[in-house]
PDB file of C-alpha atoms in Angstrom:
ATOM      1  CA  UNK A   1     -11.586  -2.288  30.540  1.00 44.00           C
ATOM      2  CA  UNK A   2     -13.122   0.979  29.381  1.00 42.00           C
ATOM      3  CA  UNK A   3     -15.994   1.193  26.937  1.00 42.00           C
ATOM      4  CA  UNK A   4     -13.627   2.767  24.377  1.00 42.00           C
ATOM      5  CA  UNK A   5     -11.420  -0.335  24.506  1.00 41.00           C
ATOM      6  CA  UNK A   6     -14.399  -2.689  24.036  1.00 40.00           C
ATOM      7  CA  UNK A   7     -16.001  -0.751  21.207  1.00 39.00           C
ATOM      8  CA  UNK A   8     -15.676  -2.256  17.738  1.00 40.00           C
ATOM      9  CA  UNK A   9     -16.048   1.200  16.194  1.00 37.00           C
ATOM     10  CA  UNK A  10     -12.735   2.271  17.729  1.00 42.00           C
ATOM     11  CA  UNK A  11     -10.091   1.211  15.252  1.00 45.00           C
ATOM     12  CA  UNK A  12      -6.410   2.063  15.508  1.00 43.00           C
ATOM     13  CA  UNK A  13      -5.313   4.351  12.702  1.00 45.00           C
ATOM     14  CA  UNK A  14      -2.774   3.576  10.000  1.00 60.00           C
ATOM     15  CA  UNK A  15      -0.096   4.610  12.490  1.00 82.00           C
ATOM     16  CA  UNK A  16      -0.876   1.685  14.813  1.00 81.00           C
ATOM     17  CA  UNK A  17      -2.310  -1.827  14.979  1.00 82.00           C
ATOM     18  CA  UNK A  18      -3.810  -4.009  17.689  1.00 87.00           C
ATOM     19  CA  UNK A  19      -1.898  -7.149  18.660  1.00 91.00           C
ATOM     20  CA  UNK A  20      -4.015 -10.228  17.995  1.00 88.00           C
ATOM     21  CA  UNK A  21      -2.432 -12.045  20.926  1.00 93.00           C
ATOM     22  CA  UNK A  22      -2.267  -9.582  23.868  1.00 94.00           C
ATOM     23  CA  UNK A  23      -4.568  -6.868  22.393  1.00 93.00           C
ATOM     24  CA  UNK A  24      -2.037  -4.063  22.945  1.00 92.00           C
ATOM     25  CA  UNK A  25      -2.299  -1.047  20.613  1.00 91.00           C
ATOM     26  CA  UNK A  26       1.124  -0.987  18.944  1.00 88.00           C
ATOM     27  CA  UNK A  27       2.621   1.993  17.075  1.00 87.00           C
ATOM     28  CA  UNK A  28       3.470   1.111  13.459  1.00 81.00           C
ATOM     29  CA  UNK A  29       6.866   2.791  13.726  1.00 81.00           C
ATOM     30  CA  UNK A  30       9.673   1.311  15.791  1.00 81.00           C
ATOM     31  CA  UNK A  31      13.321   2.083  16.419  1.00 83.00           C
ATOM     32  CA  UNK A  32      15.587  -0.174  14.368  1.00 76.00           C
ATOM     33  CA  UNK A  33      13.066  -1.316  11.761  1.00 75.00           C
ATOM     34  CA  UNK A  34      11.099   0.215   8.900  1.00 75.00           C
ATOM     35  CA  UNK A  35       8.295  -2.383   8.757  1.00 73.00           C
ATOM     36  CA  UNK A  36       7.073  -3.257  12.240  1.00 81.00           C
ATOM     37  CA  UNK A  37       4.967  -6.387  12.165  1.00 81.00           C
ATOM     38  CA  UNK A  38       5.185  -7.699  15.729  1.00 91.00           C
ATOM     39  CA  UNK A  39       4.106  -6.620  19.178  1.00 94.00           C
ATOM     40  CA  UNK A  40       6.946  -5.272  21.345  1.00 94.00           C
ATOM     41  CA  UNK A  41       5.301  -6.690  24.474  1.00 95.00           C
ATOM     42  CA  UNK A  42       4.446 -10.334  23.641  1.00 97.00           C
ATOM     43  CA  UNK A  43       6.466 -10.576  20.365  1.00 97.00           C
ATOM     44  CA  UNK A  44       3.569 -12.163  18.430  1.00 96.00           C
ATOM     45  CA  UNK A  45       3.171 -11.064  14.838  1.00 91.00           C
ATOM     46  CA  UNK A  46       0.631 -11.236  12.030  1.00 85.00           C
ATOM     47  CA  UNK A  47       1.194 -12.895   8.672  1.00 85.00           C
ATOM     48  CA  UNK A  48       1.090  -9.819   6.438  1.00 75.00           C
ATOM     49  CA  UNK A  49       4.186  -9.870   4.239  1.00 72.00           C
ATOM     50  CA  UNK A  50       4.690 -12.139   1.256  1.00 70.00           C
ATOM     51  CA  UNK A  51       8.303 -12.491   0.145  1.00 71.00           C
ATOM     52  CA  UNK A  52       9.612  -8.951   0.769  1.00 69.00           C
ATOM     53  CA  UNK A  53       9.465  -7.199   4.164  1.00 68.00           C
ATOM     54  CA  UNK A  54       6.804  -4.503   4.054  1.00 65.00           C
ATOM     55  CA  UNK A  55       5.099  -5.757   0.865  1.00 66.00           C
ATOM     56  CA  UNK A  56       1.925  -6.704   2.811  1.00 73.00           C
ATOM     57  CA  UNK A  57       1.212  -9.292   0.076  1.00 69.00           C
ATOM     58  CA  UNK A  58       0.342 -12.336   2.234  1.00 74.00           C
ATOM     59  CA  UNK A  59      -3.263 -13.481   1.984  1.00 78.00           C
ATOM     60  CA  UNK A  60      -3.237 -15.515   5.220  1.00 83.00           C
ATOM     61  CA  UNK A  61      -3.299 -12.712   7.849  1.00 81.00           C
ATOM     62  CA  UNK A  62      -3.223 -15.233  10.731  1.00 87.00           C
ATOM     63  CA  UNK A  63      -1.361 -14.732  14.002  1.00 91.00           C
ATOM     64  CA  UNK A  64       2.315 -15.693  14.023  1.00 93.00           C
ATOM     65  CA  UNK A  65       3.809 -17.194  17.164  1.00 96.00           C
ATOM     66  CA  UNK A  66       7.362 -16.276  18.161  1.00 97.00           C
ATOM     67  CA  UNK A  67       9.155 -19.636  18.301  1.00 96.00           C
ATOM     68  CA  UNK A  68      12.840 -18.705  18.525  1.00 96.00           C
ATOM     69  CA  UNK A  69      15.507 -16.037  18.426  1.00 96.00           C
ATOM     70  CA  UNK A  70      18.391 -16.193  15.995  1.00 96.00           C
ATOM     71  CA  UNK A  71      21.569 -14.140  15.811  1.00 95.00           C
ATOM     72  CA  UNK A  72      22.694 -12.889  12.412  1.00 94.00           C
ATOM     73  CA  UNK A  73      26.345 -12.784  11.304  1.00 95.00           C
ATOM     74  CA  UNK A  74      26.619  -9.110  12.303  1.00 96.00           C
ATOM     75  CA  UNK A  75      25.375  -9.893  15.843  1.00 94.00           C
ATOM     76  CA  UNK A  76      21.865  -8.539  15.294  1.00 93.00           C
ATOM     77  CA  UNK A  77      19.055 -10.545  16.911  1.00 94.00           C
ATOM     78  CA  UNK A  78      16.024 -11.591  14.881  1.00 94.00           C
ATOM     79  CA  UNK A  79      12.746 -13.244  15.825  1.00 95.00           C
ATOM     80  CA  UNK A  80      11.591 -16.462  14.184  1.00 96.00           C
ATOM     81  CA  UNK A  81       7.800 -16.600  13.776  1.00 95.00           C
ATOM     82  CA  UNK A  82       5.568 -19.502  12.671  1.00 96.00           C
ATOM     83  CA  UNK A  83       2.136 -18.749  11.229  1.00 92.00           C
ATOM     84  CA  UNK A  84      -0.743 -20.387  13.113  1.00 93.00           C
ATOM     85  CA  UNK A  85      -2.783 -20.511   9.900  1.00 90.00           C
ATOM     86  CA  UNK A  86      -0.435 -21.830   7.206  1.00 91.00           C
ATOM     87  CA  UNK A  87       2.736 -22.806   9.169  1.00 92.00           C
ATOM     88  CA  UNK A  88       4.939 -20.412   7.174  1.00 89.00           C
ATOM     89  CA  UNK A  89       8.138 -19.528   9.033  1.00 93.00           C
ATOM     90  CA  UNK A  90       9.568 -15.997   8.795  1.00 90.00           C
ATOM     91  CA  UNK A  91      12.533 -14.204  10.379  1.00 91.00           C
ATOM     92  CA  UNK A  92      12.010 -10.587  11.472  1.00 88.00           C
ATOM     93  CA  UNK A  93      14.365  -7.995  12.918  1.00 89.00           C
ATOM     94  CA  UNK A  94      14.119  -7.265  16.618  1.00 93.00           C
ATOM     95  CA  UNK A  95      12.915  -3.709  17.209  1.00 92.00           C
ATOM     96  CA  UNK A  96      14.604  -1.363  19.657  1.00 90.00           C
ATOM     97  CA  UNK A  97      11.567  -1.242  21.947  1.00 93.00           C
ATOM     98  CA  UNK A  98      10.950  -5.009  22.148  1.00 95.00           C
ATOM     99  CA  UNK A  99      10.536  -6.389  25.658  1.00 96.00           C
ATOM    100  CA  UNK A 100      14.023  -7.631  26.671  1.00 96.00           C
ATOM    101  CA  UNK A 101      12.593 -10.116  29.187  1.00 97.00           C
ATOM    102  CA  UNK A 102      10.339 -11.676  26.521  1.00 96.00           C
ATOM    103  CA  UNK A 103      13.338 -11.890  24.160  1.00 96.00           C
ATOM    104  CA  UNK A 104      15.465 -13.633  26.804  1.00 96.00           C
ATOM    105  CA  UNK A 105      12.659 -16.070  27.673  1.00 95.00           C
ATOM    106  CA  UNK A 106      12.452 -17.020  24.027  1.00 95.00           C
ATOM    107  CA  UNK A 107      16.231 -17.302  23.673  1.00 94.00           C
ATOM    108  CA  UNK A 108      16.655 -19.677  26.634  1.00 94.00           C
ATOM    109  CA  UNK A 109      13.600 -21.834  25.888  1.00 92.00           C
ATOM    110  CA  UNK A 110      15.706 -24.657  24.324  1.00 89.00           C
ATOM    111  CA  UNK A 111      17.898 -24.764  27.440  1.00 87.00           C
ATOM    112  CA  UNK A 112      14.898 -24.965  29.745  1.00 86.00           C
ATOM    113  CA  UNK A 113      13.196 -27.685  27.677  1.00 87.00           C
ATOM    114  CA  UNK A 114      15.917 -29.727  25.973  1.00 85.00           C
ATOM    115  CA  UNK A 115      14.851 -32.334  23.374  1.00 83.00           C
ATOM    116  CA  UNK A 116      16.514 -35.133  25.370  1.00 84.00           C
ATOM    117  CA  UNK A 117      16.834 -36.085  29.060  1.00 86.00           C
ATOM    118  CA  UNK A 118      19.589 -34.114  30.765  1.00 83.00           C
ATOM    119  CA  UNK A 119      20.814 -37.325  32.387  1.00 85.00           C
ATOM    120  CA  UNK A 120      22.000 -38.427  28.937  1.00 82.00           C
ATOM    121  CA  UNK A 121      24.709 -35.738  29.065  1.00 81.00           C
ATOM    122  CA  UNK A 122      26.388 -37.526  31.990  1.00 83.00           C
ATOM    123  CA  UNK A 123      26.809 -40.672  29.887  1.00 83.00           C
ATOM    124  CA  UNK A 124      28.759 -38.941  27.132  1.00 78.00           C
TER     125      UNK A 124
END
């Protein structure tokens, strides 16, 4: 890690933010969304918005873990995040530059870890 990356005086500008989870510098603009609030690499977010996307009215500001993917009626994918500080759950649009492998890992997580023993399916 370079000294520039370790320095606290180096702050990303208004056009970017640093991911609280993987520490990647993320551009604030993204294809497919007007209010980027999550990292395209690890998909973690930060609790910034209150009730309206882009309002930046939340007082919590904690990290938000990606816990699921949902598909909207029009076929668009969205990320489901849960705040590590206050447990608020929010749904956010997937951006065009989000890591497709990370999205697929999240989407298949329930199949990999079902809430019941798989042997129970054979008894149905």
